[in-house]
Coordinates of C-alpha atoms and ligand atoms in Angstrom, one line a residue:
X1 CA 0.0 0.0 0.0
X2 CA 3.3 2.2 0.8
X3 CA 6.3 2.2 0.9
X4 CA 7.1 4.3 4.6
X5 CA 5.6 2.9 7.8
X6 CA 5.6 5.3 10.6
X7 CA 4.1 4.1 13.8
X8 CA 4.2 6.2 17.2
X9 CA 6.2 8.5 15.6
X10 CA 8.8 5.7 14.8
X11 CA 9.9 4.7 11.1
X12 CA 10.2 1.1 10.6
X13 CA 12.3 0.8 6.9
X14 CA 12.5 -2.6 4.7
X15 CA 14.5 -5.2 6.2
X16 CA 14.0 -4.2 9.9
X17 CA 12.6 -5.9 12.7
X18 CA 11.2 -3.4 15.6
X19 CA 8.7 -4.1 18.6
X20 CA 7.0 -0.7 19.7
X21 CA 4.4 0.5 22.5
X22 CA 2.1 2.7 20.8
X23 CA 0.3 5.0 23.3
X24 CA -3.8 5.2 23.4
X25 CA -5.6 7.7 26.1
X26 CA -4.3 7.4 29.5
X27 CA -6.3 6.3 32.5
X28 CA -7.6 8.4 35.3
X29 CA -5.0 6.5 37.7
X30 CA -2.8 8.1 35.3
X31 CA -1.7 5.6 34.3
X32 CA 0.2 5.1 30.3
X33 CA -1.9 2.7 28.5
X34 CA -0.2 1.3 25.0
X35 CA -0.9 -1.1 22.5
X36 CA 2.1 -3.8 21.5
X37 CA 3.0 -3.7 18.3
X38 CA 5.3 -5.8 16.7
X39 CA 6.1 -4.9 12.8
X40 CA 8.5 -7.1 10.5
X41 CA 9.4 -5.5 7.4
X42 CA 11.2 -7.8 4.2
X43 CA 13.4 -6.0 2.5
X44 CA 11.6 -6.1 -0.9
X45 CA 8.7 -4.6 -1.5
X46 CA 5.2 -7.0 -1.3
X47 CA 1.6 -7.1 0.7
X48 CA 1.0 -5.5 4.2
X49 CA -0.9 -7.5 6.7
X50 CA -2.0 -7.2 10.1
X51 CA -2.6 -10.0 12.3
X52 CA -4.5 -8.3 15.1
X53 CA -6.2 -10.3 18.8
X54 CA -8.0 -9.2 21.3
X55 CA -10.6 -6.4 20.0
X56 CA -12.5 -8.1 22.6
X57 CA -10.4 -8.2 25.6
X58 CA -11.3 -11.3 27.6
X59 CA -10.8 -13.4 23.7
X60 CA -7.4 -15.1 24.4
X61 CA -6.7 -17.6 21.7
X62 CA -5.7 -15.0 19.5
X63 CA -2.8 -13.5 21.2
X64 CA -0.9 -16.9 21.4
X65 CA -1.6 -17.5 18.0
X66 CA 0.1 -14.2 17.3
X67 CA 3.0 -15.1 19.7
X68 CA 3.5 -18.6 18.4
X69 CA 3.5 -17.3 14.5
X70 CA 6.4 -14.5 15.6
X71 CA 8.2 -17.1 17.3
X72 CA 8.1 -19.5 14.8
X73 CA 11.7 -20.6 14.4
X74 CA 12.8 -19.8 10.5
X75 CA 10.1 -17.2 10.1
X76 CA 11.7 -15.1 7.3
X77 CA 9.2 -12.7 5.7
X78 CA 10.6 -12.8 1.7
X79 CA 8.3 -9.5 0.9
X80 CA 6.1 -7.0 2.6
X81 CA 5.5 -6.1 6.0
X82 CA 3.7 -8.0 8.9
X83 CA 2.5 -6.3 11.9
X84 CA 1.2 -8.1 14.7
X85 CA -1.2 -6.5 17.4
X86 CA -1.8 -9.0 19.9
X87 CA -3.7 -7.2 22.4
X88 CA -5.7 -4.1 21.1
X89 CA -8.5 -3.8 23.5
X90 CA -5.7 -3.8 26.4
X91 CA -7.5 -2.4 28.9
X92 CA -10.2 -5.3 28.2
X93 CA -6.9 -7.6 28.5
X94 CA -6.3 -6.0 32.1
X95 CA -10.1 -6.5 33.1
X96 CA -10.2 -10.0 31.6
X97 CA -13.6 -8.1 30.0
X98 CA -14.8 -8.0 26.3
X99 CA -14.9 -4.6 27.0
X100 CA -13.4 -1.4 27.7
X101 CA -13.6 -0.1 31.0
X102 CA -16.7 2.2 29.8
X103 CA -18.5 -0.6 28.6
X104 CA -18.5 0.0 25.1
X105 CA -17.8 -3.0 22.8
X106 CA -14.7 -1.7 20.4
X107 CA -15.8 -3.7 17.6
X108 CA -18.9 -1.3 17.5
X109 CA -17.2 2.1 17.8
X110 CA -15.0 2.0 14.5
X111 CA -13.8 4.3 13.0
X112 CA -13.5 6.1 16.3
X113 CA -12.5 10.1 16.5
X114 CA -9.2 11.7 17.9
X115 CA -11.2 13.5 20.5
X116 CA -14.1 10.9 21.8
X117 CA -15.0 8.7 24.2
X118 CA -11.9 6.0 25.3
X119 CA -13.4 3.4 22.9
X120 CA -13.6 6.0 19.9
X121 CA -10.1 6.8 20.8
X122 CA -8.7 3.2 21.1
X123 CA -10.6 2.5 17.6
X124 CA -9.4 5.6 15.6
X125 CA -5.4 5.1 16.8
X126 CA -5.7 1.7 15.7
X127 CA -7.4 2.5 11.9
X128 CA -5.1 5.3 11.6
X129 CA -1.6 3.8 12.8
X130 CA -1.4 0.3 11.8
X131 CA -5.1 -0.4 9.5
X132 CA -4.2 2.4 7.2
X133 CA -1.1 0.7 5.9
X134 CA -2.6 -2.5 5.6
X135 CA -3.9 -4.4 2.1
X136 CA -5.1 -7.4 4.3
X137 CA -6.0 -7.9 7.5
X138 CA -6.7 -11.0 9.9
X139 CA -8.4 -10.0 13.0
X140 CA -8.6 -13.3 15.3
X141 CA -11.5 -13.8 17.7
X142 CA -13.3 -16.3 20.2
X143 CA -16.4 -17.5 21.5
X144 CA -18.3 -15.5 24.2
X145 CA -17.6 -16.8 28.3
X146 CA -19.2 -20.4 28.3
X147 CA -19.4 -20.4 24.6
X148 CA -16.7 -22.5 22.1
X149 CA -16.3 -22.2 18.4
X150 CA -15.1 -24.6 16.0
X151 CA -12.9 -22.7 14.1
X152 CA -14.1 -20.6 11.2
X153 CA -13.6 -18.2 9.0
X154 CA -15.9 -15.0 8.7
X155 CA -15.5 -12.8 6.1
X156 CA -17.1 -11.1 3.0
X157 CA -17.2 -13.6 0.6
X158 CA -19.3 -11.9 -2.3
X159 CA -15.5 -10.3 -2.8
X160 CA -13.7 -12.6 -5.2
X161 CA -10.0 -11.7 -3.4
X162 CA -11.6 -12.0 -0.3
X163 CA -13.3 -15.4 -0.6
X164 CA -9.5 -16.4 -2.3
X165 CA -8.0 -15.5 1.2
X166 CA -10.9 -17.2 3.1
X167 CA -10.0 -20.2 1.2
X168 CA -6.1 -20.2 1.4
X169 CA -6.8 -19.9 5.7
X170 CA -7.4 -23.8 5.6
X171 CA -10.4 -24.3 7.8
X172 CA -13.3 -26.0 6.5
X173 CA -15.8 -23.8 7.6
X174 CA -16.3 -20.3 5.8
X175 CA -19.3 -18.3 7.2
X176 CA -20.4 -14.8 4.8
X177 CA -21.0 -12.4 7.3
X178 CA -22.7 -8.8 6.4
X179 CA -20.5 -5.9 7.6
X180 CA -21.9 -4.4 10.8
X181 CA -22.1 -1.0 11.7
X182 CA -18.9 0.6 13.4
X183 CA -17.1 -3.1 13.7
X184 CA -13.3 -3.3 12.7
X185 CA -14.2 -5.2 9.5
X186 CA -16.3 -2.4 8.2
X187 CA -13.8 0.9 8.7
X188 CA -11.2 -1.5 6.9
X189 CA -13.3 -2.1 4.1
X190 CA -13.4 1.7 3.7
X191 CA -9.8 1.6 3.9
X192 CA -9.3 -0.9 0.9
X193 CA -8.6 -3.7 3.5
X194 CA -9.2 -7.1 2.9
X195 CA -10.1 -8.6 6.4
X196 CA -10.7 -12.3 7.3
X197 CA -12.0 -12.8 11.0
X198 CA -11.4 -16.2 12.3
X199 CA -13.5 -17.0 15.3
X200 CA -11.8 -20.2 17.5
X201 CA -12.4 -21.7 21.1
X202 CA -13.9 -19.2 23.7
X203 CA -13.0 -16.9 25.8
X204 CA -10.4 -16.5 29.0
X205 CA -9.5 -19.8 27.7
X206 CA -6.6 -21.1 26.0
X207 CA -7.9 -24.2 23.2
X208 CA -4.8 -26.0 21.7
X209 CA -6.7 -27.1 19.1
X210 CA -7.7 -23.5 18.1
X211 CA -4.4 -22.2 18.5
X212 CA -2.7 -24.7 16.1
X213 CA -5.7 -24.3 13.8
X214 CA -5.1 -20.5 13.9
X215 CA -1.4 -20.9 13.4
X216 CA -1.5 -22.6 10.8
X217 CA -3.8 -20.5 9.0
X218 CA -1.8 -17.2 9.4
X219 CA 1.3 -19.2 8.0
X220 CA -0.9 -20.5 4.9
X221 CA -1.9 -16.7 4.3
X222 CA 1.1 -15.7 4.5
X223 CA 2.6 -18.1 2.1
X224 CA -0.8 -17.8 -0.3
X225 CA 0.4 -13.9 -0.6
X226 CA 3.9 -14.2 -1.2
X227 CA 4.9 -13.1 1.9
X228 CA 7.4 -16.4 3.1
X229 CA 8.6 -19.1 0.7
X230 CA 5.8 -21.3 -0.4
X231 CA 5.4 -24.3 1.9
X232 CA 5.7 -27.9 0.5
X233 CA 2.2 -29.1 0.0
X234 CA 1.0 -31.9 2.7
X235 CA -0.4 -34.8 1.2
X236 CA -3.8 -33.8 2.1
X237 CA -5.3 -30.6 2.9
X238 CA -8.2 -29.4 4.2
X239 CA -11.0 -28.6 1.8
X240 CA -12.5 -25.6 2.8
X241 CA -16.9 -25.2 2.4
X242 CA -19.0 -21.7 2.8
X243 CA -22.2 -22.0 4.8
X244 CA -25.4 -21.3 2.9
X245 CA -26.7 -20.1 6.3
X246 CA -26.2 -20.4 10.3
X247 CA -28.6 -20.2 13.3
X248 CA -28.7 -21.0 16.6
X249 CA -31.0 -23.9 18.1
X250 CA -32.6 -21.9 21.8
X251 CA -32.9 -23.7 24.7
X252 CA -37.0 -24.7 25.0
X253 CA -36.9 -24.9 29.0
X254 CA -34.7 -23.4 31.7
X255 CA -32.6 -26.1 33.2
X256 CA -29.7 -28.7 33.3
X257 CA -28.3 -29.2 30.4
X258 CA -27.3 -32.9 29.3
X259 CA -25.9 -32.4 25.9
X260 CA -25.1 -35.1 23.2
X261 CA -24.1 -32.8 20.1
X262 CA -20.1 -32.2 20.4
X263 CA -18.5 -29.3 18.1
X264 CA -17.9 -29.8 14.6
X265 CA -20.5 -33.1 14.9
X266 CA -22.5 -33.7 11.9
X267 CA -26.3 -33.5 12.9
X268 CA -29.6 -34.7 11.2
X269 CA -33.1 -33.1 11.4
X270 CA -34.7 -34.4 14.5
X271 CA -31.5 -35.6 16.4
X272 CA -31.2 -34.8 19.8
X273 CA -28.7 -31.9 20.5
X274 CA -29.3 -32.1 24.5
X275 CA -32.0 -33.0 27.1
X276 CA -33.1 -30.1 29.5
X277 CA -33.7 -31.6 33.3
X278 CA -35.1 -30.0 36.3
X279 CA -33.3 -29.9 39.6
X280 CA -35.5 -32.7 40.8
X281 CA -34.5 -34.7 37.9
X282 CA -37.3 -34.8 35.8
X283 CA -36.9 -34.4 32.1
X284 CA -38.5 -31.2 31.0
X285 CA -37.6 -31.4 27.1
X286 CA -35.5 -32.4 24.4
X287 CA -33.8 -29.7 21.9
X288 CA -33.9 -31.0 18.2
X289 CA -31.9 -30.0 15.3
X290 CA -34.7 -28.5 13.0
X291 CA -32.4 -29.1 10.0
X292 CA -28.9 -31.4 9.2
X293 CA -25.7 -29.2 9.3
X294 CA -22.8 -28.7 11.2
X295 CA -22.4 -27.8 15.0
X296 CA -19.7 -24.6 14.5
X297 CA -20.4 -23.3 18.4
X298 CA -21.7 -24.2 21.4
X299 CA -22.3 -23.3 25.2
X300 CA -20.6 -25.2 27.5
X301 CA -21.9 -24.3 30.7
X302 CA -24.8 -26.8 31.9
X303 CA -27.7 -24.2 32.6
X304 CA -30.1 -22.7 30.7
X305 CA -32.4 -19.9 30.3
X306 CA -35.4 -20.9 28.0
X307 CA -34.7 -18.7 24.9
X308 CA -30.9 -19.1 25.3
X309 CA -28.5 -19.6 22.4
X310 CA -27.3 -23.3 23.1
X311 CA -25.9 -24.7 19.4
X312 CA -24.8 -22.8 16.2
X313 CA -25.3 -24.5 13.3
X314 CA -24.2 -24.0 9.6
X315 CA -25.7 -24.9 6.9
X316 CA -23.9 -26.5 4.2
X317 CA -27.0 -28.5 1.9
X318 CA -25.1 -31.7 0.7
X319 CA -21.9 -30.6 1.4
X320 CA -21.8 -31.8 5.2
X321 CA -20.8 -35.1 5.3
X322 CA -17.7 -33.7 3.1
X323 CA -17.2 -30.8 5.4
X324 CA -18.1 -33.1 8.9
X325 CA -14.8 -35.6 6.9
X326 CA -12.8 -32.2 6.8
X327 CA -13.1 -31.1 10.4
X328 CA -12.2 -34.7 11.5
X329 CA -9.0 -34.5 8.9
X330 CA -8.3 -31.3 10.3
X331 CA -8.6 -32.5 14.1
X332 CA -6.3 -35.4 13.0
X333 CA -3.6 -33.4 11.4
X334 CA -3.6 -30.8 14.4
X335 CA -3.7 -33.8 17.3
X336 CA -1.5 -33.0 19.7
X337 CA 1.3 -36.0 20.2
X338 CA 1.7 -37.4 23.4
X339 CA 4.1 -35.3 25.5
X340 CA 4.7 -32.3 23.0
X341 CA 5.9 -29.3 25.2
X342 CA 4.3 -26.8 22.3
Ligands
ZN1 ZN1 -14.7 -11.3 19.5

């Protein structure tokens, strides 16, 4: 997009390798609140892409996804310019709270202004320093508290270049999701950013299988943009599917929850996702799949509210017993062998 990067007042030229804290509005404590920013620069000229974590403070994954990709041992960008933002809600971070500290949600207050609140602050030094730079854009997210998704891949994917990069990522699951109002995703399309948002595991947790998901998926982007040498093609790859649709199945009864649907499960119109006991025992209800797809989230915890959220599922028409064998190679590929420190 250009040639000079300038962040905090800092150039960062081809071929250099520079961590920086870039300041955001200061707390009343007066304390200095900054955003870590970590910016790898190849010395030829190529793509710039943010990998950013933690919009939403208390969603985890993310940042060790971000920390294992830098890390990797032999990372060697061949073109362009990465810059990784692992935590840019961090006063969420510091709460362990989706939010900021006056309760807005910063993926609703894009594009922010110089002079408003703390959230419309945060938002517009984030667009302006590091977005603005950016032809692509991978801003990683997790389920709510209590709630896991199997990971996925949101994005527009009426754009042609978009739905390439949605692709290339290496999950099986690609969800279209409409642009809303004031979210990251939106001011970046403004900005001529391409943004894939991949949702994984949930939040204030850590889920290996996520994480290596997620890794691997920044690496293949990466490599799909010329960014690092092209990987040697595995033997088998994961085949990735868009969703015609998604909704979520609501809980019919307030109670305990006995569920029998497990993430990425294949399910058939009419099977039992979970049984809805009372206290006592007594089974109040069953909650049925109304239609066959694919469980992409979930709530854990065992209580519910009648009219709560329990299972998203996707829709994929005859696709899902291709994208159910997908999710299972995928699981398979990512398994974690015995004793493997990470
Ligand atoms: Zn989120």
């Amino acid at each position: 997009m250009t040639s000079q990067i300038t962040i905090a007042g800092i150039e960062i030229k081809p071929g250099e390798n520079k961590k920086i804290q870039l300041p955001v509005a200061n707390l009343y404590t007066d304390t200095d609140m900054c955003i870590p920013v970590h910016i790898m620069r190849a010395k030829k000229p190529g793509p710039t892409l943010f990998v950013s974590a933690a919009v939403h403070g208390d969603e985890l994954n993310g940042i060790e996804i971000i920390r294992r990709v830098m890390n990797k041992p032999g990372l060697k960008l061949t073109r362009g310019t990465l810059i990784a933002v692992p935590m840019v809600n961090v006063y969420g971070v510091l709460n362990q709270s989706r939010y900021l500290p006056d309760r807005r949600d910063l993926n609703r207050c894009f594009p922010g202004s110089p002079k408003g609140s703390l959230a419309a602050r945060l938002a517009h030094t984030f667009l302006t320093e590091i977005v603005a730079y950016c032809d692509y854009g991978i801003d990683l997210h997790t389920g709510a508290i209590h709630r896991s998704n199997l990971p996925q891949i949101r994005a527009n994917l009426k754009d042609p270049e978009t739905l390439e990069l949605a692709k290339a990522f290496g999950v099986p699951v690609l969800l279209n999701a409409n642009l809303r109002d004031g979210s990251l995703r939106q001011a970046a399309v403004e900005n001529d950013t391409r943004i894939l948002l991949y949702e994984a595991g949930q939040a204030l947790r850590f889920d290996e299988f996520s994480i290596r998901a997620g890794v691997k998926g920044v690496m293949n982007i990466l490599s799909s943009l010329g960014m690092v040498r092209k990987r040697r093609q595995r033997k088998t790859s994961v085949e990735p599917f868009v969703a015609n649709r998604s909704d979520w199945v609501r809980g019919n009864a307030s109670g305990l929850v006995h569920e029998y649907a497990q993430l990425g499960a294949m399910v058939e119109a009419g099977d039992v996702l979970a049984s809805i006991h009372s206290p006592m025992g007594d089974k109040l209800s069953e909650v049925t799949a109304s239609r066959s797809g694919i469980v992409i989230g979930k709530q854990n915890i065992p209580l519910v509210q009648e009219g709560d959220a329990m299972f998203h599922i996707a829709y994929f028409g005859e696709d899902a017993v291709d994208v159910a064998e997908n999710i299972e190679q995928l699981q398979e590929d990512l398994a974690i062998p015995p004793h493997d420190e990470t």
